PDB file of C-alpha atoms in Angstrom:
ATOM      1  CA  ILE A   1      35.976  48.789 -36.130  1.00  0.00           C
ATOM      2  CA  LEU A   2      36.187  45.256 -37.471  1.00  0.00           C
ATOM      3  CA  ASN A   3      35.262  42.342 -35.270  1.00  0.00           C
ATOM      4  CA  VAL A   4      36.857  38.955 -35.768  1.00  0.00           C
ATOM      5  CA  GLU A   5      35.301  36.103 -33.818  1.00  0.00           C
ATOM      6  CA  GLN A   6      36.504  32.555 -33.275  1.00  0.00           C
ATOM      7  CA  SER A   7      34.614  29.530 -32.051  1.00  0.00           C
ATOM      8  CA  PRO A   8      34.772  27.512 -29.991  1.00  0.00           C
ATOM      9  CA  GLN A   9      36.843  29.240 -27.320  1.00  0.00           C
ATOM     10  CA  SER A  10      38.410  25.897 -26.351  1.00  0.00           C
ATOM     11  CA  LEU A  11      38.265  22.349 -27.599  1.00  0.00           C
ATOM     12  CA  HIS A  12      39.337  18.999 -26.175  1.00  0.00           C
ATOM     13  CA  VAL A  13      39.976  16.367 -28.812  1.00  0.00           C
ATOM     14  CA  GLN A  14      41.081  12.756 -28.496  1.00  0.00           C
ATOM     15  CA  GLU A  15      44.400  11.905 -30.098  1.00  0.00           C
ATOM     16  CA  GLY A  16      43.803  10.576 -33.598  1.00  0.00           C
ATOM     17  CA  ASP A  17      40.479  12.350 -34.084  1.00  0.00           C
ATOM     18  CA  SER A  18      39.989  15.101 -36.629  1.00  0.00           C
ATOM     19  CA  THR A  19      38.639  18.498 -35.686  1.00  0.00           C
ATOM     20  CA  ASN A  20      37.804  21.914 -37.068  1.00  0.00           C
ATOM     21  CA  PHE A  21      37.037  25.387 -35.818  1.00  0.00           C
ATOM     22  CA  THR A  22      35.730  28.641 -37.196  1.00  0.00           C
ATOM     23  CA  CYS A  23      36.807  32.212 -37.749  1.00  0.00           C
ATOM     24  CA  SER A  24      34.131  34.808 -38.639  1.00  0.00           C
ATOM     25  CA  PHE A  25      34.957  38.242 -39.974  1.00  0.00           C
ATOM     26  CA  PRO A  26      33.219  41.181 -41.672  1.00  0.00           C
ATOM     27  CA  SER A  27      33.006  40.405 -45.372  1.00  0.00           C
ATOM     28  CA  SER A  28      33.116  44.006 -46.581  1.00  0.00           C
ATOM     29  CA  ASN A  29      36.451  45.440 -47.796  1.00  0.00           C
ATOM     30  CA  PHE A  30      38.163  42.063 -47.445  1.00  0.00           C
ATOM     31  CA  TYR A  31      41.889  41.898 -48.158  1.00  0.00           C
ATOM     32  CA  ALA A  32      43.372  38.843 -46.448  1.00  0.00           C
ATOM     33  CA  LEU A  33      42.750  36.376 -43.627  1.00  0.00           C
ATOM     34  CA  HIS A  34      45.624  35.000 -41.537  1.00  0.00           C
ATOM     35  CA  TRP A  35      45.865  31.862 -39.400  1.00  0.00           C
ATOM     36  CA  TYR A  36      48.519  31.438 -36.695  1.00  0.00           C
ATOM     37  CA  ARG A  37      49.479  28.688 -34.290  1.00  0.00           C
ATOM     38  CA  TRP A  38      50.536  29.790 -30.807  1.00  0.00           C
ATOM     39  CA  GLU A  39      52.093  27.318 -28.426  1.00  0.00           C
ATOM     40  CA  THR A  40      52.315  28.112 -24.738  1.00  0.00           C
ATOM     41  CA  ALA A  41      55.437  30.116 -23.819  1.00  0.00           C
ATOM     42  CA  LYS A  42      56.309  30.660 -27.462  1.00  0.00           C
ATOM     43  CA  SER A  43      55.428  33.299 -30.067  1.00  0.00           C
ATOM     44  CA  PRO A  44      52.714  32.971 -32.738  1.00  0.00           C
ATOM     45  CA  GLU A  45      53.762  31.269 -35.937  1.00  0.00           C
ATOM     46  CA  ALA A  46      52.034  31.843 -39.262  1.00  0.00           C
ATOM     47  CA  LEU A  47      50.141  28.932 -40.792  1.00  0.00           C
ATOM     48  CA  PHE A  48      48.332  30.463 -43.735  1.00  0.00           C
ATOM     49  CA  VAL A  49      47.503  33.762 -45.382  1.00  0.00           C
ATOM     50  CA  MET A  50      44.427  33.495 -47.558  1.00  0.00           C
ATOM     51  CA  THR A  51      43.177  36.078 -49.993  1.00  0.00           C
ATOM     52  CA  LEU A  52      40.849  34.500 -52.556  1.00  0.00           C
ATOM     53  CA  ASN A  53      37.243  33.425 -52.032  1.00  0.00           C
ATOM     54  CA  GLY A  54      37.066  29.640 -52.168  1.00  0.00           C
ATOM     55  CA  ASP A  55      40.779  29.315 -51.465  1.00  0.00           C
ATOM     56  CA  GLU A  56      41.974  26.204 -49.675  1.00  0.00           C
ATOM     57  CA  LYS A  57      45.464  25.851 -48.232  1.00  0.00           C
ATOM     58  CA  LYS A  58      47.176  22.852 -46.690  1.00  0.00           C
ATOM     59  CA  LYS A  59      50.265  22.266 -44.566  1.00  0.00           C
ATOM     60  CA  GLY A  60      50.695  18.652 -43.549  1.00  0.00           C
ATOM     61  CA  ARG A  61      47.619  17.580 -41.546  1.00  0.00           C
ATOM     62  CA  ILE A  62      46.315  21.143 -41.243  1.00  0.00           C
ATOM     63  CA  SER A  63      44.185  22.821 -43.882  1.00  0.00           C
ATOM     64  CA  ALA A  64      42.045  25.928 -44.124  1.00  0.00           C
ATOM     65  CA  THR A  65      39.230  27.188 -46.317  1.00  0.00           C
ATOM     66  CA  LEU A  66      37.990  30.700 -46.977  1.00  0.00           C
ATOM     67  CA  ASN A  67      34.574  32.150 -47.838  1.00  0.00           C
ATOM     68  CA  THR A  68      34.916  35.906 -48.226  1.00  0.00           C
ATOM     69  CA  LYS A  69      31.328  36.449 -49.370  1.00  0.00           C
ATOM     70  CA  GLU A  70      29.812  35.114 -46.148  1.00  0.00           C
ATOM     71  CA  GLY A  71      32.778  36.067 -43.968  1.00  0.00           C
ATOM     72  CA  TYR A  72      34.149  32.839 -42.502  1.00  0.00           C
ATOM     73  CA  SER A  73      37.154  30.555 -42.593  1.00  0.00           C
ATOM     74  CA  TYR A  74      37.527  27.014 -41.259  1.00  0.00           C
ATOM     75  CA  LEU A  75      40.708  25.424 -39.947  1.00  0.00           C
ATOM     76  CA  TYR A  76      40.843  21.627 -40.090  1.00  0.00           C
ATOM     77  CA  ILE A  77      43.258  19.303 -38.333  1.00  0.00           C
ATOM     78  CA  LYS A  78      43.262  15.694 -39.478  1.00  0.00           C
ATOM     79  CA  GLY A  79      44.338  12.932 -37.093  1.00  0.00           C
ATOM     80  CA  SER A  80      45.176  15.196 -34.126  1.00  0.00           C
ATOM     81  CA  GLN A  81      48.494  14.628 -32.382  1.00  0.00           C
ATOM     82  CA  PRO A  82      49.648  15.880 -28.935  1.00  0.00           C
ATOM     83  CA  GLU A  83      51.948  18.381 -30.654  1.00  0.00           C
ATOM     84  CA  ASP A  84      48.892  20.047 -32.189  1.00  0.00           C
ATOM     85  CA  SER A  85      47.923  21.343 -28.739  1.00  0.00           C
ATOM     86  CA  ALA A  86      48.092  25.135 -29.051  1.00  0.00           C
ATOM     87  CA  THR A  87      45.941  28.215 -29.461  1.00  0.00           C
ATOM     88  CA  TYR A  88      44.952  28.874 -33.034  1.00  0.00           C
ATOM     89  CA  LEU A  89      44.458  32.520 -33.923  1.00  0.00           C
ATOM     90  CA  CYS A  90      42.888  34.064 -36.981  1.00  0.00           C
ATOM     91  CA  ALA A  91      43.275  37.688 -37.972  1.00  0.00           C
ATOM     92  CA  GLN A  92      41.886  39.907 -40.704  1.00  0.00           C
ATOM     93  CA  ASP A  93      44.276  42.148 -42.576  1.00  0.00           C
ATOM     94  CA  SER A  94      42.964  45.733 -42.345  1.00  0.00           C
ATOM     95  CA  ASN A  95      44.837  48.886 -43.296  1.00  0.00           C
ATOM     96  CA  TYR A  96      48.333  47.884 -42.098  1.00  0.00           C
ATOM     97  CA  GLN A  97      46.934  46.211 -38.976  1.00  0.00           C
ATOM     98  CA  LEU A  98      45.751  42.725 -38.205  1.00  0.00           C
ATOM     99  CA  ILE A  99      42.447  42.522 -36.372  1.00  0.00           C
ATOM    100  CA  TRP A 100      42.809  39.450 -34.171  1.00  0.00           C
ATOM    101  CA  GLY A 101      40.308  36.941 -32.934  1.00  0.00           C
ATOM    102  CA  ALA A 102      40.568  35.738 -29.353  1.00  0.00           C
ATOM    103  CA  GLY A 103      41.696  32.284 -30.473  1.00  0.00           C
ATOM    104  CA  THR A 104      40.602  28.669 -30.121  1.00  0.00           C
ATOM    105  CA  LYS A 105      42.576  26.745 -27.523  1.00  0.00           C
ATOM    106  CA  LEU A 106      43.013  23.141 -28.699  1.00  0.00           C
ATOM    107  CA  ILE A 107      43.932  20.431 -26.209  1.00  0.00           C
ATOM    108  CA  ILE A 108      44.715  16.961 -27.519  1.00  0.00           C
ATOM    109  CA  LYS A 109      44.051  14.177 -25.047  1.00  0.00           C
ATOM    110  CA  PRO A 110      46.344  11.149 -25.393  1.00  0.00           C
TER     111      PRO A 110
ATOM    112  CA  ASN B   1      67.808  33.679 -40.255  1.00  0.00           C
ATOM    113  CA  ALA B   2      67.420  35.998 -37.263  1.00  0.00           C
ATOM    114  CA  GLY B   3      63.960  37.313 -38.258  1.00  0.00           C
ATOM    115  CA  VAL B   4      62.649  39.492 -35.420  1.00  0.00           C
ATOM    116  CA  THR B   5      64.897  39.977 -32.396  1.00  0.00           C
ATOM    117  CA  GLN B   6      63.628  41.388 -29.112  1.00  0.00           C
ATOM    118  CA  THR B   7      65.656  42.414 -26.100  1.00  0.00           C
ATOM    119  CA  PRO B   8      65.563  41.848 -23.221  1.00  0.00           C
ATOM    120  CA  LYS B   9      63.800  38.493 -22.784  1.00  0.00           C
ATOM    121  CA  PHE B  10      62.978  39.129 -19.131  1.00  0.00           C
ATOM    122  CA  GLN B  11      62.875  42.253 -16.996  1.00  0.00           C
ATOM    123  CA  VAL B  12      61.698  43.159 -13.521  1.00  0.00           C
ATOM    124  CA  LEU B  13      61.045  46.811 -12.752  1.00  0.00           C
ATOM    125  CA  LYS B  14      59.850  48.778  -9.780  1.00  0.00           C
ATOM    126  CA  THR B  15      56.803  51.005 -10.105  1.00  0.00           C
ATOM    127  CA  GLY B  16      57.838  54.350 -11.562  1.00  0.00           C
ATOM    128  CA  GLN B  17      60.976  53.131 -13.296  1.00  0.00           C
ATOM    129  CA  SER B  18      61.395  53.569 -17.022  1.00  0.00           C
ATOM    130  CA  MET B  19      62.739  51.224 -19.646  1.00  0.00           C
ATOM    131  CA  THR B  20      62.870  50.652 -23.373  1.00  0.00           C
ATOM    132  CA  LEU B  21      62.152  47.379 -25.115  1.00  0.00           C
ATOM    133  CA  GLN B  22      64.159  46.941 -28.264  1.00  0.00           C
ATOM    134  CA  CYS B  23      63.066  45.239 -31.493  1.00  0.00           C
ATOM    135  CA  ALA B  24      64.911  44.730 -34.747  1.00  0.00           C
ATOM    136  CA  GLN B  25      64.011  42.848 -37.927  1.00  0.00           C
ATOM    137  CA  ASP B  26      66.223  41.833 -40.810  1.00  0.00           C
ATOM    138  CA  MET B  27      63.550  41.039 -43.398  1.00  0.00           C
ATOM    139  CA  ASN B  28      63.345  44.548 -44.881  1.00  0.00           C
ATOM    140  CA  HIS B  29      59.706  44.831 -43.778  1.00  0.00           C
ATOM    141  CA  ASN B  30      58.024  48.207 -43.817  1.00  0.00           C
ATOM    142  CA  SER B  31      55.484  47.505 -41.052  1.00  0.00           C
ATOM    143  CA  MET B  32      56.318  46.801 -37.417  1.00  0.00           C
ATOM    144  CA  TYR B  33      54.109  46.245 -34.372  1.00  0.00           C
ATOM    145  CA  TRP B  34      54.125  46.063 -30.583  1.00  0.00           C
ATOM    146  CA  TYR B  35      51.599  43.837 -28.811  1.00  0.00           C
ATOM    147  CA  ARG B  36      50.955  42.844 -25.248  1.00  0.00           C
ATOM    148  CA  GLN B  37      49.529  39.501 -24.137  1.00  0.00           C
ATOM    149  CA  ASP B  38      47.886  39.047 -20.775  1.00  0.00           C
ATOM    150  CA  PRO B  39      46.528  35.863 -19.173  1.00  0.00           C
ATOM    151  CA  GLY B  40      43.176  34.905 -20.636  1.00  0.00           C
ATOM    152  CA  MET B  41      43.400  37.574 -23.289  1.00  0.00           C
ATOM    153  CA  GLY B  42      44.586  37.543 -26.854  1.00  0.00           C
ATOM    154  CA  LEU B  43      47.043  39.857 -28.520  1.00  0.00           C
ATOM    155  CA  ARG B  44      46.346  43.552 -28.030  1.00  0.00           C
ATOM    156  CA  LEU B  45      48.025  46.085 -30.275  1.00  0.00           C
ATOM    157  CA  ILE B  46      49.870  48.873 -28.474  1.00  0.00           C
ATOM    158  CA  TYR B  47      51.411  50.807 -31.354  1.00  0.00           C
ATOM    159  CA  TYR B  48      52.361  50.111 -34.923  1.00  0.00           C
ATOM    160  CA  SER B  49      54.497  51.674 -37.614  1.00  0.00           C
ATOM    161  CA  ALA B  50      53.299  51.210 -41.170  1.00  0.00           C
ATOM    162  CA  SER B  51      56.549  52.532 -42.555  1.00  0.00           C
ATOM    163  CA  GLU B  52      59.771  54.194 -41.498  1.00  0.00           C
ATOM    164  CA  GLY B  53      58.968  57.629 -40.067  1.00  0.00           C
ATOM    165  CA  THR B  54      55.358  56.890 -39.100  1.00  0.00           C
ATOM    166  CA  THR B  55      53.797  55.527 -35.934  1.00  0.00           C
ATOM    167  CA  ASP B  56      50.172  55.069 -34.928  1.00  0.00           C
ATOM    168  CA  LYS B  57      48.285  54.144 -31.794  1.00  0.00           C
ATOM    169  CA  GLY B  58      46.708  50.738 -31.477  1.00  0.00           C
ATOM    170  CA  GLU B  59      44.109  49.468 -29.066  1.00  0.00           C
ATOM    171  CA  VAL B  60      46.009  50.055 -25.775  1.00  0.00           C
ATOM    172  CA  PRO B  61      48.600  52.874 -26.214  1.00  0.00           C
ATOM    173  CA  ASN B  62      48.266  54.606 -22.847  1.00  0.00           C
ATOM    174  CA  GLY B  63      51.467  54.573 -20.802  1.00  0.00           C
ATOM    175  CA  TYR B  64      53.687  53.754 -23.772  1.00  0.00           C
ATOM    176  CA  ASN B  65      55.713  55.589 -26.399  1.00  0.00           C
ATOM    177  CA  VAL B  66      57.402  54.216 -29.495  1.00  0.00           C
ATOM    178  CA  SER B  67      60.196  55.188 -31.851  1.00  0.00           C
ATOM    179  CA  ARG B  68      60.764  53.894 -35.349  1.00  0.00           C
ATOM    180  CA  LEU B  69      64.474  54.516 -35.350  1.00  0.00           C
ATOM    181  CA  ASN B  70      65.018  53.262 -38.893  1.00  0.00           C
ATOM    182  CA  LYS B  71      63.518  50.609 -41.129  1.00  0.00           C
ATOM    183  CA  ARG B  72      64.968  47.805 -38.992  1.00  0.00           C
ATOM    184  CA  GLU B  73      64.278  49.006 -35.466  1.00  0.00           C
ATOM    185  CA  PHE B  74      61.114  49.809 -33.519  1.00  0.00           C
ATOM    186  CA  SER B  75      61.397  50.444 -29.791  1.00  0.00           C
ATOM    187  CA  LEU B  76      58.745  50.589 -27.074  1.00  0.00           C
ATOM    188  CA  ARG B  77      59.261  52.806 -24.034  1.00  0.00           C
ATOM    189  CA  LEU B  78      57.585  52.736 -20.653  1.00  0.00           C
ATOM    190  CA  GLU B  79      58.199  56.154 -19.117  1.00  0.00           C
ATOM    191  CA  SER B  80      56.829  55.383 -15.644  1.00  0.00           C
ATOM    192  CA  ALA B  81      56.097  51.697 -15.235  1.00  0.00           C
ATOM    193  CA  ALA B  82      52.904  50.637 -13.468  1.00  0.00           C
ATOM    194  CA  PRO B  83      51.912  47.154 -12.156  1.00  0.00           C
ATOM    195  CA  SER B  84      49.142  47.076 -14.819  1.00  0.00           C
ATOM    196  CA  GLN B  85      51.877  46.961 -17.437  1.00  0.00           C
ATOM    197  CA  THR B  86      53.063  43.579 -16.210  1.00  0.00           C
ATOM    198  CA  SER B  87      52.686  41.465 -19.348  1.00  0.00           C
ATOM    199  CA  VAL B  88      54.414  39.608 -22.144  1.00  0.00           C
ATOM    200  CA  TYR B  89      55.321  41.978 -24.961  1.00  0.00           C
ATOM    201  CA  PHE B  90      55.723  40.832 -28.551  1.00  0.00           C
ATOM    202  CA  CYS B  91      57.216  42.720 -31.434  1.00  0.00           C
ATOM    203  CA  ALA B  92      56.268  41.745 -34.971  1.00  0.00           C
ATOM    204  CA  SER B  93      56.993  42.794 -38.523  1.00  0.00           C
ATOM    205  CA  MET B  94      55.072  42.273 -41.723  1.00  0.00           C
ATOM    206  CA  GLY B  95      55.835  42.565 -45.402  1.00  0.00           C
ATOM    207  CA  PRO B  96      53.431  43.845 -48.045  1.00  0.00           C
ATOM    208  CA  ASN B  97      50.850  42.095 -50.201  1.00  0.00           C
ATOM    209  CA  GLY B  98      49.373  39.500 -47.913  1.00  0.00           C
ATOM    210  CA  GLN B  99      52.522  38.311 -46.187  1.00  0.00           C
ATOM    211  CA  PRO B 100      52.222  36.981 -42.623  1.00  0.00           C
ATOM    212  CA  GLN B 101      53.450  38.718 -39.490  1.00  0.00           C
ATOM    213  CA  HIS B 102      56.694  37.460 -38.010  1.00  0.00           C
ATOM    214  CA  PHE B 103      57.017  37.631 -34.232  1.00  0.00           C
ATOM    215  CA  GLY B 104      59.929  37.985 -31.865  1.00  0.00           C
ATOM    216  CA  ASP B 105      60.317  35.615 -28.932  1.00  0.00           C
ATOM    217  CA  GLY B 106      58.671  38.063 -26.518  1.00  0.00           C
ATOM    218  CA  THR B 107      59.743  40.048 -23.469  1.00  0.00           C
ATOM    219  CA  ARG B 108      58.320  38.986 -20.121  1.00  0.00           C
ATOM    220  CA  LEU B 109      58.034  42.160 -18.052  1.00  0.00           C
ATOM    221  CA  SER B 110      57.090  42.290 -14.366  1.00  0.00           C
ATOM    222  CA  ILE B 111      56.395  45.554 -12.560  1.00  0.00           C
ATOM    223  CA  LEU B 112      56.536  45.348  -8.786  1.00  0.00           C
TER     224      LEU B 112
END
Protein backbone atom coordinates (compact mmCIF):
# COMPACT_ATOMS: atom_id res chain seq x y z
CA ILE A 1 0.00 0.00 0.00
CA LEU A 2 1.35 3.38 -1.02
CA ASN A 3 1.54 6.19 1.47
CA VAL A 4 1.28 9.80 0.38
CA GLU A 5 2.10 12.38 3.03
CA GLN A 6 1.62 16.13 3.01
CA SER A 7 3.15 18.77 5.25
CA PRO A 8 2.34 20.92 6.98
CA GLN A 9 -1.19 19.90 7.96
CA SER A 10 -2.23 23.56 8.10
CA LEU A 11 -0.64 26.88 7.34
CA HIS A 12 -1.54 30.48 8.14
CA VAL A 13 -0.03 32.99 5.73
CA GLN A 14 -0.29 36.76 5.59
CA GLU A 15 -1.90 38.18 2.47
CA GLY A 16 0.80 39.08 -0.03
CA ASP A 17 3.35 36.59 1.30
CA SER A 18 4.53 33.62 -0.71
CA THR A 19 4.35 30.09 0.63
CA ASN A 20 5.02 26.49 -0.25
CA PHE A 21 4.18 23.03 1.00
CA THR A 22 5.27 19.48 0.40
CA CYS A 23 3.91 16.19 -0.86
CA SER A 24 5.97 13.02 -0.28
CA PHE A 25 5.28 9.74 -2.03
CA PRO A 26 6.96 6.39 -2.65
CA SER A 27 9.34 6.81 -5.57
CA SER A 28 9.11 3.23 -6.85
CA ASN A 29 6.77 2.47 -9.77
CA PHE A 30 5.95 6.15 -10.23
CA TYR A 31 3.37 7.06 -12.88
CA ALA A 32 1.92 10.49 -12.09
CA LEU A 33 1.42 12.97 -9.26
CA HIS A 34 -1.74 15.09 -9.03
CA TRP A 35 -2.41 18.36 -7.21
CA TYR A 36 -5.94 19.55 -6.39
CA ARG A 37 -7.41 22.62 -4.77
CA TRP A 38 -10.43 22.05 -2.51
CA GLU A 39 -12.44 24.98 -1.25
CA THR A 40 -14.82 24.53 1.66
CA ALA A 41 -18.29 23.33 0.58
CA LYS A 42 -17.11 22.70 -2.96
CA SER A 43 -15.56 19.75 -4.79
CA PRO A 44 -11.83 19.27 -5.50
CA GLU A 45 -10.54 20.91 -8.65
CA ALA A 46 -7.45 19.73 -10.49
CA LEU A 47 -4.44 22.03 -10.56
CA PHE A 48 -1.71 19.93 -12.10
CA VAL A 49 -0.87 16.40 -13.20
CA MET A 50 2.86 15.84 -13.30
CA THR A 51 4.63 12.86 -14.78
CA LEU A 52 8.27 13.70 -15.54
CA ASN A 53 11.12 14.01 -13.06
CA GLY A 54 12.18 17.64 -12.86
CA ASP A 55 8.88 18.82 -14.30
CA GLU A 56 7.62 22.24 -13.29
CA LYS A 57 4.09 23.45 -14.00
CA LYS A 58 2.53 26.86 -13.48
CA LYS A 59 -0.98 28.26 -13.38
CA GLY A 60 -1.08 31.94 -12.57
CA ARG A 61 0.53 32.48 -9.16
CA ILE A 62 0.62 28.75 -8.39
CA SER A 63 3.41 26.46 -9.50
CA ALA A 64 4.58 22.94 -8.70
CA THR A 65 7.78 20.95 -9.04
CA LEU A 66 8.36 17.21 -9.10
CA ASN A 67 11.25 15.00 -8.02
CA THR A 68 10.37 11.38 -8.75
CA LYS A 69 13.75 9.99 -7.75
CA GLU A 70 13.51 11.21 -4.17
CA GLY A 71 9.71 11.10 -4.03
CA TYR A 72 8.53 14.64 -3.39
CA SER A 73 6.65 17.51 -4.99
CA TYR A 74 6.41 21.14 -3.88
CA LEU A 75 3.48 23.47 -4.46
CA TYR A 76 4.29 27.19 -4.43
CA ILE A 77 1.90 30.11 -4.17
CA LYS A 78 3.32 33.53 -4.92
CA GLY A 79 1.76 36.64 -3.38
CA SER A 80 -1.04 34.84 -1.49
CA GLN A 81 -4.55 36.25 -1.83
CA PRO A 82 -7.65 35.54 0.32
CA GLU A 83 -9.12 33.47 -2.51
CA ASP A 84 -6.18 31.07 -2.20
CA SER A 85 -7.58 29.86 1.12
CA ALA A 86 -8.38 26.19 0.56
CA THR A 87 -7.12 22.69 1.24
CA TYR A 88 -4.50 21.56 -1.23
CA LEU A 89 -4.43 17.83 -1.91
CA CYS A 90 -1.83 15.76 -3.68
CA ALA A 91 -2.40 12.24 -4.93
CA GLN A 92 -0.27 9.58 -6.56
CA ASP A 93 -1.68 7.76 -9.56
CA SER A 94 -1.54 4.01 -8.84
CA ASN A 95 -3.23 1.27 -10.85
CA TYR A 96 -6.48 3.10 -11.72
CA GLN A 97 -6.70 4.65 -8.26
CA LEU A 98 -5.39 7.86 -6.77
CA ILE A 99 -3.69 7.48 -3.41
CA TRP A 100 -4.51 10.72 -1.60
CA GLY A 101 -2.61 12.72 0.94
CA ALA A 102 -4.51 14.22 3.86
CA GLY A 103 -4.04 17.74 2.50
CA THR A 104 -2.55 21.04 3.59
CA LYS A 105 -5.14 23.54 4.78
CA LEU A 106 -4.05 27.05 3.77
CA ILE A 107 -5.55 30.08 5.48
CA ILE A 108 -4.69 33.53 4.16
CA LYS A 109 -4.89 36.29 6.75
CA PRO A 110 -5.87 39.71 5.37
CA ASN B 1 -20.02 21.27 -20.12
CA ALA B 2 -21.87 19.16 -17.54
CA GLY B 3 -18.83 17.06 -16.54
CA VAL B 4 -19.82 14.87 -13.58
CA THR B 5 -23.40 15.12 -12.33
CA GLN B 6 -24.49 13.73 -8.98
CA THR B 7 -28.00 13.39 -7.64
CA PRO B 8 -29.39 14.15 -5.16
CA LYS B 9 -27.45 17.07 -3.64
CA PHE B 10 -28.95 16.54 -0.19
CA GLN B 11 -30.73 13.65 1.48
CA VAL B 12 -31.89 12.78 4.97
CA LEU B 13 -32.60 9.14 5.76
CA LYS B 14 -33.69 7.19 8.78
CA THR B 15 -31.55 4.35 10.06
CA GLY B 16 -32.33 1.20 8.09
CA GLN B 17 -33.64 2.94 4.99
CA SER B 18 -32.04 2.31 1.62
CA MET B 19 -31.16 4.68 -1.17
CA THR B 20 -29.08 4.98 -4.31
CA LEU B 21 -26.82 7.88 -5.17
CA GLN B 22 -26.62 8.50 -8.88
CA CYS B 23 -23.58 9.67 -10.87
CA ALA B 24 -23.17 10.32 -14.57
CA GLN B 25 -20.29 11.71 -16.61
CA ASP B 26 -20.26 12.96 -20.17
CA MET B 27 -16.51 12.95 -20.80
CA ASN B 28 -16.30 9.37 -22.12
CA HIS B 29 -14.04 8.40 -19.22
CA ASN B 30 -13.42 4.74 -18.51
CA SER B 31 -12.73 5.10 -14.77
CA MET B 32 -15.24 6.24 -12.17
CA TYR B 33 -15.02 6.53 -8.38
CA TRP B 34 -17.06 7.01 -5.23
CA TYR B 35 -15.50 8.77 -2.24
CA ARG B 36 -16.72 9.87 1.15
CA GLN B 37 -15.43 12.89 3.04
CA ASP B 38 -15.86 13.23 6.77
CA PRO B 39 -14.94 16.17 9.03
CA GLY B 40 -11.22 16.26 9.73
CA MET B 41 -10.53 13.51 7.24
CA GLY B 42 -9.53 13.52 3.61
CA LEU B 43 -11.10 11.67 0.75
CA ARG B 44 -11.64 7.97 1.33
CA LEU B 45 -12.32 5.69 -1.61
CA ILE B 46 -15.42 3.51 -1.28
CA TYR B 47 -15.51 1.74 -4.64
CA TYR B 48 -14.16 2.35 -8.10
CA SER B 49 -14.75 1.09 -11.60
CA ALA B 50 -11.73 1.00 -13.88
CA SER B 51 -13.88 0.31 -16.91
CA GLU B 52 -17.42 -0.53 -17.89
CA GLY B 53 -18.33 -3.93 -16.45
CA THR B 54 -15.80 -3.92 -13.62
CA THR B 55 -15.96 -2.69 -10.04
CA ASP B 56 -13.49 -2.95 -7.17
CA LYS B 57 -13.48 -2.21 -3.47
CA GLY B 58 -11.63 0.78 -2.15
CA GLU B 59 -10.58 1.65 1.37
CA VAL B 60 -14.05 1.73 3.02
CA PRO B 61 -16.52 -0.49 1.07
CA ASN B 62 -18.49 -1.99 3.96
CA GLY B 63 -22.18 -1.10 3.89
CA TYR B 64 -22.16 -0.05 0.24
CA ASN B 65 -22.75 -1.60 -3.16
CA VAL B 66 -22.11 -0.14 -6.59
CA SER B 67 -23.28 -0.67 -10.14
CA ARG B 68 -21.53 0.45 -13.31
CA LEU B 69 -24.66 0.65 -15.38
CA ASN B 70 -22.88 1.71 -18.56
CA LYS B 71 -19.85 3.80 -19.44
CA ARG B 72 -21.57 7.01 -18.30
CA GLU B 73 -23.22 5.96 -15.05
CA PHE B 74 -21.92 4.65 -11.74
CA SER B 75 -24.33 4.37 -8.83
CA LEU B 76 -23.72 3.86 -5.11
CA ARG B 77 -26.29 2.05 -2.99
CA LEU B 78 -26.78 2.02 0.75
CA GLU B 79 -28.89 -1.05 1.50
CA SER B 80 -29.51 -0.34 5.19
CA ALA B 81 -28.33 3.12 6.15
CA ALA B 82 -26.49 3.61 9.44
CA PRO B 83 -25.64 6.88 11.26
CA SER B 84 -21.92 6.15 10.59
CA GLN B 85 -22.66 6.66 6.91
CA THR B 86 -23.54 10.30 7.46
CA SER B 87 -21.05 12.03 5.18
CA VAL B 88 -20.50 13.99 2.01
CA TYR B 89 -20.20 11.67 -0.98
CA PHE B 90 -18.30 12.60 -4.12
CA CYS B 91 -18.34 10.87 -7.45
CA ALA B 92 -15.42 11.34 -9.81
CA SER B 93 -14.28 10.19 -13.22
CA MET B 94 -10.87 10.04 -14.80
CA GLY B 95 -9.53 9.64 -18.30
CA PRO B 96 -6.42 7.67 -19.26
CA ASN B 97 -2.78 8.65 -19.53
CA GLY B 98 -2.26 11.03 -16.66
CA GLN B 99 -5.48 13.00 -16.89
CA PRO B 100 -6.90 14.51 -13.69
CA GLN B 101 -10.00 13.32 -11.85
CA HIS B 102 -13.15 15.37 -12.33
CA PHE B 103 -15.52 15.56 -9.38
CA GLY B 104 -19.23 16.02 -9.04
CA ASP B 105 -20.63 18.63 -6.67
CA GLY B 106 -21.18 16.09 -3.90
CA THR B 107 -24.16 14.62 -2.06
CA ARG B 108 -24.61 15.61 1.57
CA LEU B 109 -26.22 12.62 3.27
CA SER B 110 -27.51 12.56 6.85
CA ILE B 111 -28.67 9.37 8.55
CA LEU B 112 -30.81 9.90 11.63
